[in-house]
Amino acid sequence: REGRLHILGEINQAISALSSAGGVILLSEGTFKTSDYIYPNRNKVGIVGQGRDITIVQAQSGFHANRGVLHGAPMTASAVEDWYIADLTLDANGNADDSLYGKFIRLYMRNVKLTAGTIYTANLRIEDSFLADVIALGSVTQTASIFDFKAVNSILLRITATGAPGRTGFWLNSHDNSWFIGCESYGNAHGLNCEDQGTGNEANRVHIIGGRYSNNQYSGIFIKGEAWSVIGAEVCNNNQANAGWGGIVLQPNAAVTRNVIMGCHIYDDQGAPTQKYGIDERVGADGNVFVNNVVHGNTTAQINATGANTICRYNQGHLTEASGTATFSGDGSTRAFSFAHGLAATPTHMEISPT
């Protein structure tokens, strides 16, 4: 059925009427059109629909300025706590700034679709939170990233960000110990990007497990912090803008260190490949670890490891160690001989055992 224009005013009244113990507001199927926003002015509240694309909360022309369709605590205020959002679509519909905005502690979200606003799709500051099975759709006209996050001790499971070729899919702002598990970002500017070192909003201890980061204009994953782990991810066919980007790029900064990239499949299989490197550690980053990855099809090199203290070993498609037999004979006076090593880079030393 079609929801009434100001139905969300009634939802806000229902939220306000809940006791301090909280409760759940159930929405029926249909499209609830509104020019106001859901405002969680208390803790321990659930908003639950009948299913993604079945229950839709949609912003209309004249929507309250500077707000999301669901508007949590302002970024400068104390967070609201223990919110549960499930089985619905929050549709900014080109009228609201964002579909989801606010500051939450223990936000639980499941089976939700978010559509682009005029600025972000979602602008969140979350702590101790869990988000699962969320689809966030960007647009060519939005002015900022699809997901703008500050996440602390939080898990994001099977989150998809797509549809904003001029903007980043996941933008990380002051992340610490957050987990991206089975997430996807494709068709955006960068797949996943973060604040620069030295800004005070760096993203450290970010853990990316599995998932796919592909067909973005620039990088699939752009690492600018320390102690990241990227394990088992598929990163492919990025640098669609042919602007010199690789699949996984490490910012040229000495603070970009102790990052581990392991067990990933980083490749370009397009007819006209664009991804410059599989892993691109730019000069200045150091002390990182690249092991047991599969890399192939990248246009310039499979791995660009520049740090003197970086470990790069056992990567299929980027040979760094080899052994074999070479036969040569001397004339009694020649002291220098050349050996074909077949490695990705000239080795610093060779061990020779005469037989």
Short mmCIF file of C-alpha atoms in Angstrom, two decimals:
data_model
loop_
_atom_site.label_atom_id
_atom_site.label_comp_id
_atom_site.label_asym_id
_atom_site.label_seq_id
_atom_site.Cartn_x
_atom_site.Cartn_y
_atom_site.Cartn_z
CA ARG A 1 0.00 0.00 0.00
CA GLU A 2 1.04 3.66 -0.25
CA GLY A 3 2.06 5.21 3.06
CA ARG A 4 0.69 8.63 3.95
CA LEU A 5 2.91 11.66 3.26
CA HIS A 6 3.84 12.38 6.87
CA ILE A 7 3.68 8.85 8.20
CA LEU A 8 7.17 9.21 9.65
CA GLY A 9 5.89 11.84 12.02
CA GLU A 10 3.81 9.08 13.54
CA ILE A 11 6.85 6.82 13.67
CA ASN A 12 8.75 9.49 15.57
CA GLN A 13 5.82 9.84 17.95
CA ALA A 14 5.88 6.07 18.48
CA ILE A 15 9.61 6.18 19.22
CA SER A 16 9.09 8.98 21.74
CA ALA A 17 6.29 7.00 23.39
CA LEU A 18 8.54 4.00 24.10
CA SER A 19 9.66 3.42 27.64
CA SER A 20 13.33 3.52 28.64
CA ALA A 21 13.43 -0.21 27.95
CA GLY A 22 12.94 0.57 24.25
CA GLY A 23 10.98 -1.41 21.69
CA VAL A 24 10.50 -2.22 18.00
CA ILE A 25 8.55 -0.20 15.44
CA LEU A 26 7.18 -2.50 12.72
CA LEU A 27 6.51 -1.07 9.27
CA SER A 28 4.14 -2.76 6.85
CA GLU A 29 4.95 -3.28 3.19
CA GLY A 30 4.65 -0.31 0.87
CA THR A 31 6.31 3.02 0.13
CA PHE A 32 6.24 5.54 2.96
CA LYS A 33 6.76 8.98 1.40
CA THR A 34 7.97 11.66 3.72
CA SER A 35 9.34 15.17 3.90
CA ASP A 36 10.56 14.59 7.46
CA TYR A 37 13.15 12.19 8.88
CA ILE A 38 13.23 9.39 11.40
CA TYR A 39 14.94 10.83 14.45
CA PRO A 40 16.13 8.30 17.07
CA ASN A 41 15.84 10.47 20.16
CA ARG A 42 16.27 7.52 22.52
CA ASN A 43 18.20 4.27 22.90
CA LYS A 44 17.17 0.64 22.35
CA VAL A 45 14.91 1.09 19.35
CA GLY A 46 14.31 -1.15 16.36
CA ILE A 47 12.88 -0.11 12.97
CA VAL A 48 11.89 -3.25 11.05
CA GLY A 49 10.15 -3.54 7.69
CA GLN A 50 8.88 -6.50 5.70
CA GLY A 51 11.91 -6.82 3.43
CA ARG A 52 14.35 -4.86 1.33
CA ASP A 53 12.47 -3.36 -1.66
CA ILE A 54 9.18 -4.28 0.05
CA THR A 55 9.15 -1.61 2.76
CA ILE A 56 10.55 1.66 1.40
CA VAL A 57 10.96 4.94 3.27
CA GLN A 58 11.39 7.57 0.59
CA ALA A 59 12.31 11.24 0.87
CA GLN A 60 10.14 13.65 -1.09
CA SER A 61 10.63 17.12 -2.50
CA GLY A 62 11.01 19.64 0.31
CA PHE A 63 12.71 17.12 2.60
CA HIS A 64 14.21 18.61 5.77
CA ALA A 65 17.61 20.05 4.83
CA ASN A 66 20.92 18.70 6.14
CA ARG A 67 19.48 15.41 7.30
CA GLY A 68 19.38 11.73 6.40
CA VAL A 69 16.14 9.79 5.95
CA LEU A 70 17.13 8.14 9.22
CA HIS A 71 19.01 10.71 11.26
CA GLY A 72 20.94 9.47 14.29
CA ALA A 73 22.69 11.59 16.86
CA PRO A 74 24.55 14.57 15.35
CA MET A 75 28.30 14.00 14.96
CA THR A 76 29.04 16.52 17.72
CA ALA A 77 26.58 15.00 20.21
CA SER A 78 26.55 11.84 22.29
CA ALA A 79 25.75 8.75 20.25
CA VAL A 80 22.43 6.96 20.42
CA GLU A 81 22.84 3.35 21.54
CA ASP A 82 21.45 -0.08 20.71
CA TRP A 83 19.57 0.62 17.48
CA TYR A 84 18.38 -2.14 15.14
CA ILE A 85 17.42 -1.44 11.52
CA ALA A 86 16.31 -4.32 9.30
CA ASP A 87 14.40 -5.43 6.23
CA LEU A 88 13.72 -2.12 4.52
CA THR A 89 15.00 0.48 2.05
CA LEU A 90 15.97 4.02 3.03
CA ASP A 91 15.64 6.00 -0.19
CA ALA A 92 17.11 9.51 -0.23
CA ASN A 93 15.55 9.86 -3.70
CA GLY A 94 17.80 12.80 -4.61
CA ASN A 95 16.04 14.95 -1.99
CA ALA A 96 17.80 14.17 1.29
CA ASP A 97 21.49 14.79 1.96
CA ASP A 98 21.95 11.11 2.90
CA SER A 99 19.80 8.04 3.32
CA LEU A 100 21.41 7.25 6.70
CA TYR A 101 23.25 9.69 8.93
CA GLY A 102 24.44 9.81 12.50
CA LYS A 103 26.48 8.66 15.42
CA PHE A 104 25.67 5.27 16.95
CA ILE A 105 27.05 2.88 19.53
CA ARG A 106 25.98 -0.72 18.94
CA LEU A 107 24.11 -0.16 15.70
CA TYR A 108 22.84 -3.44 14.26
CA MET A 109 21.71 -3.35 10.64
CA ARG A 110 20.59 -6.28 8.48
CA ASN A 111 19.11 -6.66 4.99
CA VAL A 112 18.87 -2.95 4.20
CA LYS A 113 19.17 -0.99 0.97
CA LEU A 114 20.41 2.61 0.99
CA THR A 115 20.11 4.87 -2.04
CA ALA A 116 22.14 7.96 -2.81
CA GLY A 117 21.45 11.37 -1.39
CA THR A 118 22.73 14.64 -2.70
CA ILE A 119 25.90 14.30 -0.59
CA TYR A 120 26.52 10.78 0.77
CA THR A 121 24.58 7.56 0.63
CA ALA A 122 25.49 6.86 4.28
CA ASN A 123 27.45 9.09 6.66
CA LEU A 124 28.10 7.15 9.86
CA ARG A 125 30.18 7.21 13.02
CA ILE A 126 29.78 3.79 14.65
CA GLU A 127 31.31 1.91 17.56
CA ASP A 128 30.89 -1.73 18.60
CA SER A 129 28.46 -2.17 15.71
CA PHE A 130 27.50 -4.91 13.25
CA LEU A 131 26.18 -4.28 9.73
CA ALA A 132 25.26 -7.18 7.43
CA ASP A 133 23.79 -7.59 3.97
CA VAL A 134 23.52 -3.90 3.16
CA ILE A 135 23.42 -2.60 -0.43
CA ALA A 136 24.39 1.05 -0.85
CA LEU A 137 23.73 2.60 -4.24
CA GLY A 138 25.56 5.73 -5.29
CA SER A 139 24.83 8.11 -8.13
CA VAL A 140 26.76 10.16 -10.66
CA THR A 141 25.46 13.37 -9.09
CA GLN A 142 26.22 12.86 -5.39
CA THR A 143 29.01 15.08 -4.07
CA ALA A 144 30.72 12.72 -1.61
CA SER A 145 31.43 9.03 -1.04
CA ILE A 146 28.85 6.25 -0.88
CA PHE A 147 29.82 5.15 2.64
CA ASP A 148 31.65 7.66 4.82
CA PHE A 149 32.67 5.84 7.98
CA LYS A 150 34.29 6.34 11.29
CA ALA A 151 34.18 2.82 12.67
CA VAL A 152 35.72 1.52 15.90
CA ASN A 153 35.56 -2.16 16.91
CA SER A 154 32.91 -2.82 14.29
CA ILE A 155 32.14 -5.55 11.73
CA LEU A 156 30.78 -5.00 8.23
CA LEU A 157 29.63 -8.23 6.62
CA ARG A 158 28.64 -8.48 2.94
CA ILE A 159 28.26 -4.74 2.40
CA THR A 160 28.07 -3.60 -1.24
CA ALA A 161 28.86 -0.08 -2.48
CA THR A 162 28.43 0.74 -6.16
CA GLY A 163 27.27 3.30 -8.68
CA ALA A 164 29.34 6.44 -7.98
CA PRO A 165 32.12 6.60 -10.62
CA GLY A 166 33.24 9.99 -9.38
CA ARG A 167 33.22 9.08 -5.68
CA THR A 168 34.76 6.48 -3.36
CA GLY A 169 32.80 3.38 -2.38
CA PHE A 170 34.05 3.07 1.22
CA TRP A 171 35.73 6.15 2.70
CA LEU A 172 37.35 5.44 6.08
CA ASN A 173 37.63 8.27 8.55
CA SER A 174 39.35 7.51 11.89
CA HIS A 175 38.85 3.77 11.70
CA ASP A 176 40.39 1.54 14.33
CA ASN A 177 40.00 -2.23 14.51
CA SER A 178 37.20 -2.50 11.98
CA TRP A 179 36.48 -5.54 9.82
CA PHE A 180 35.23 -5.68 6.23
CA ILE A 181 34.21 -9.30 5.55
CA GLY A 182 32.99 -10.35 2.12
CA CYS A 183 32.31 -6.74 1.08
CA GLU A 184 32.21 -5.40 -2.48
CA SER A 185 32.98 -2.04 -4.05
CA TYR A 186 32.82 -1.68 -7.80
CA GLY A 187 32.21 0.97 -10.44
CA ASN A 188 33.28 3.79 -8.12
CA ALA A 189 36.29 6.15 -8.00
CA HIS A 190 38.38 4.24 -5.44
CA GLY A 191 36.90 1.02 -4.13
CA LEU A 192 38.10 1.69 -0.58
CA ASN A 193 40.06 4.77 0.47
CA CYS A 194 40.84 6.62 3.70
CA GLU A 195 42.16 9.82 5.24
CA ASP A 196 45.82 10.77 4.71
CA GLN A 197 48.46 10.29 7.38
CA GLY A 198 48.95 13.40 9.48
CA THR A 199 45.33 14.53 9.36
CA GLY A 200 44.45 13.13 12.79
CA ASN A 201 41.76 11.00 11.13
CA GLU A 202 43.94 8.11 9.98
CA ALA A 203 42.55 4.62 9.55
CA ASN A 204 44.65 1.97 11.32
CA ARG A 205 44.06 -1.72 12.07
CA VAL A 206 41.60 -2.20 9.23
CA HIS A 207 40.99 -5.85 8.36
CA ILE A 208 39.66 -6.76 4.91
CA ILE A 209 38.74 -10.43 4.63
CA GLY A 210 37.56 -11.74 1.28
CA GLY A 211 35.26 -9.66 -0.86
CA ARG A 212 35.76 -8.09 -4.27
CA TYR A 213 37.05 -4.63 -5.24
CA SER A 214 36.83 -4.25 -8.98
CA ASN A 215 36.35 -2.02 -12.01
CA ASN A 216 36.89 1.20 -10.10
CA GLN A 217 38.24 4.35 -11.76
CA TYR A 218 41.41 4.40 -9.67
CA SER A 219 42.52 1.84 -7.05
CA GLY A 220 40.62 -1.10 -5.67
CA ILE A 221 42.05 -0.56 -2.15
CA PHE A 222 44.18 2.45 -1.14
CA ILE A 223 46.04 1.84 2.13
CA LYS A 224 47.21 4.93 4.02
CA GLY A 225 47.50 3.58 7.56
CA GLU A 226 49.37 0.95 9.55
CA ALA A 227 48.64 -2.59 10.67
CA TRP A 228 46.07 -3.32 7.98
CA SER A 229 45.43 -6.87 6.88
CA VAL A 230 44.02 -7.71 3.46
CA ILE A 231 43.43 -11.46 3.28
CA GLY A 232 41.79 -13.48 0.55
CA ALA A 233 40.34 -10.50 -1.33
CA GLU A 234 39.74 -10.41 -5.09
CA VAL A 235 41.01 -7.14 -6.56
CA CYS A 236 40.73 -6.79 -10.30
CA ASN A 237 40.33 -4.61 -13.37
CA ASN A 238 40.77 -1.30 -11.59
CA ASN A 239 42.33 1.93 -12.93
CA GLN A 240 39.50 2.26 -15.45
CA ALA A 241 40.46 5.93 -15.83
CA ASN A 242 43.99 4.90 -16.93
CA ALA A 243 45.43 7.26 -14.34
CA GLY A 244 48.36 5.12 -13.15
CA TRP A 245 46.70 3.17 -10.35
CA GLY A 246 47.11 -0.41 -9.22
CA GLY A 247 44.82 -2.91 -7.55
CA ILE A 248 46.10 -2.40 -3.99
CA VAL A 249 48.12 0.78 -3.48
CA LEU A 250 50.13 1.77 -0.40
CA GLN A 251 50.55 5.50 0.15
CA PRO A 252 54.15 6.84 -0.07
CA ASN A 253 54.53 7.59 3.63
CA ALA A 254 56.83 6.10 6.30
CA ALA A 255 53.80 5.70 8.58
CA VAL A 256 52.31 3.23 6.09
CA THR A 257 53.92 0.17 7.61
CA ARG A 258 53.22 -3.24 9.18
CA ASN A 259 50.47 -3.91 6.64
CA VAL A 260 49.92 -7.50 5.50
CA ILE A 261 48.53 -8.50 2.10
CA MET A 262 48.15 -12.27 1.96
CA GLY A 263 46.29 -14.86 -0.07
CA CYS A 264 44.69 -12.33 -2.42
CA HIS A 265 43.90 -12.73 -6.13
CA ILE A 266 44.94 -9.46 -7.79
CA TYR A 267 44.66 -9.42 -11.55
CA ASP A 268 43.44 -7.86 -14.77
CA ASP A 269 41.67 -10.11 -17.26
CA GLN A 270 40.17 -7.48 -19.55
CA GLY A 271 40.84 -7.59 -23.26
CA ALA A 272 42.53 -4.20 -22.89
CA PRO A 273 43.94 -4.32 -19.34
CA THR A 274 44.11 -1.16 -17.25
CA GLN A 275 45.31 -2.16 -13.76
CA LYS A 276 48.94 -1.00 -13.60
CA TYR A 277 50.20 -3.10 -10.66
CA GLY A 278 48.71 -5.86 -8.58
CA ILE A 279 50.31 -4.38 -5.44
CA ASP A 280 51.93 -0.95 -5.65
CA GLU A 281 54.00 -0.01 -2.61
CA ARG A 282 54.97 3.54 -3.42
CA VAL A 283 58.37 4.89 -2.40
CA GLY A 284 58.29 5.89 1.27
CA ALA A 285 56.10 3.08 2.54
CA ASP A 286 58.16 0.33 4.18
CA GLY A 287 58.08 -2.68 6.47
CA ASN A 288 55.04 -4.30 4.87
CA VAL A 289 54.40 -7.97 4.03
CA PHE A 290 53.16 -9.37 0.70
CA VAL A 291 52.97 -13.17 0.76
CA ASN A 292 51.12 -16.02 -0.94
CA ASN A 293 49.18 -13.85 -3.38
CA VAL A 294 48.25 -14.72 -6.96
CA VAL A 295 49.01 -11.85 -9.35
CA HIS A 296 48.70 -11.74 -13.13
CA GLY A 297 47.69 -9.62 -16.09
CA ASN A 298 48.67 -6.26 -14.59
CA THR A 299 50.14 -3.93 -17.19
CA THR A 300 53.42 -2.62 -15.68
CA ALA A 301 54.41 -5.21 -13.07
CA GLN A 302 52.64 -7.68 -10.83
CA ILE A 303 54.10 -6.29 -7.59
CA ASN A 304 56.03 -3.09 -6.99
CA ALA A 305 57.74 -3.60 -3.60
CA THR A 306 59.96 -0.59 -2.82
CA GLY A 307 60.59 -0.73 0.93
CA ALA A 308 63.99 -1.94 2.12
CA ASN A 309 62.33 -3.76 5.01
CA THR A 310 59.30 -5.03 3.12
CA ILE A 311 58.92 -8.80 2.80
CA CYS A 312 57.68 -10.00 -0.60
CA ARG A 313 57.76 -13.79 -1.00
CA TYR A 314 55.90 -16.80 -2.34
CA ASN A 315 53.62 -14.83 -4.66
CA GLN A 316 52.46 -16.77 -7.71
CA GLY A 317 53.15 -14.68 -10.82
CA HIS A 318 55.89 -12.65 -9.14
CA LEU A 319 58.94 -14.85 -8.74
CA THR A 320 61.38 -13.67 -6.05
CA GLU A 321 63.32 -16.87 -5.36
CA ALA A 322 64.61 -19.62 -7.63
CA SER A 323 67.23 -22.31 -7.76
CA GLY A 324 68.80 -24.12 -10.68
CA THR A 325 71.95 -25.33 -12.39
CA ALA A 326 74.18 -23.22 -14.61
CA THR A 327 77.17 -24.48 -16.59
CA PHE A 328 80.04 -22.19 -17.49
CA SER A 329 83.73 -22.49 -18.12
CA GLY A 330 86.41 -19.96 -17.39
CA ASP A 331 89.54 -19.04 -19.25
CA GLY A 332 91.60 -18.67 -16.14
CA SER A 333 91.41 -14.89 -16.02
CA THR A 334 87.70 -13.90 -16.34
CA ARG A 335 86.25 -13.12 -12.91
CA ALA A 336 82.71 -11.96 -13.77
CA PHE A 337 80.00 -14.15 -15.23
CA SER A 338 76.32 -13.48 -16.05
CA PHE A 339 73.46 -15.73 -15.01
CA ALA A 340 69.84 -15.57 -16.22
CA HIS A 341 67.84 -15.49 -12.99
CA GLY A 342 64.24 -15.26 -14.29
CA LEU A 343 63.10 -13.33 -11.20
CA ALA A 344 60.77 -10.36 -10.95
CA ALA A 345 63.69 -8.11 -9.95
CA THR A 346 67.46 -8.38 -10.00
CA PRO A 347 68.51 -10.32 -6.88
CA THR A 348 70.77 -8.69 -4.33
CA HIS A 349 72.88 -11.86 -4.01
CA MET A 350 73.29 -15.40 -5.31
CA GLU A 351 74.51 -18.50 -3.55
CA ILE A 352 76.78 -20.64 -5.74
CA SER A 353 77.87 -24.17 -4.92
CA PRO A 354 80.46 -25.45 -7.42
CA THR A 355 80.19 -29.09 -8.49
#
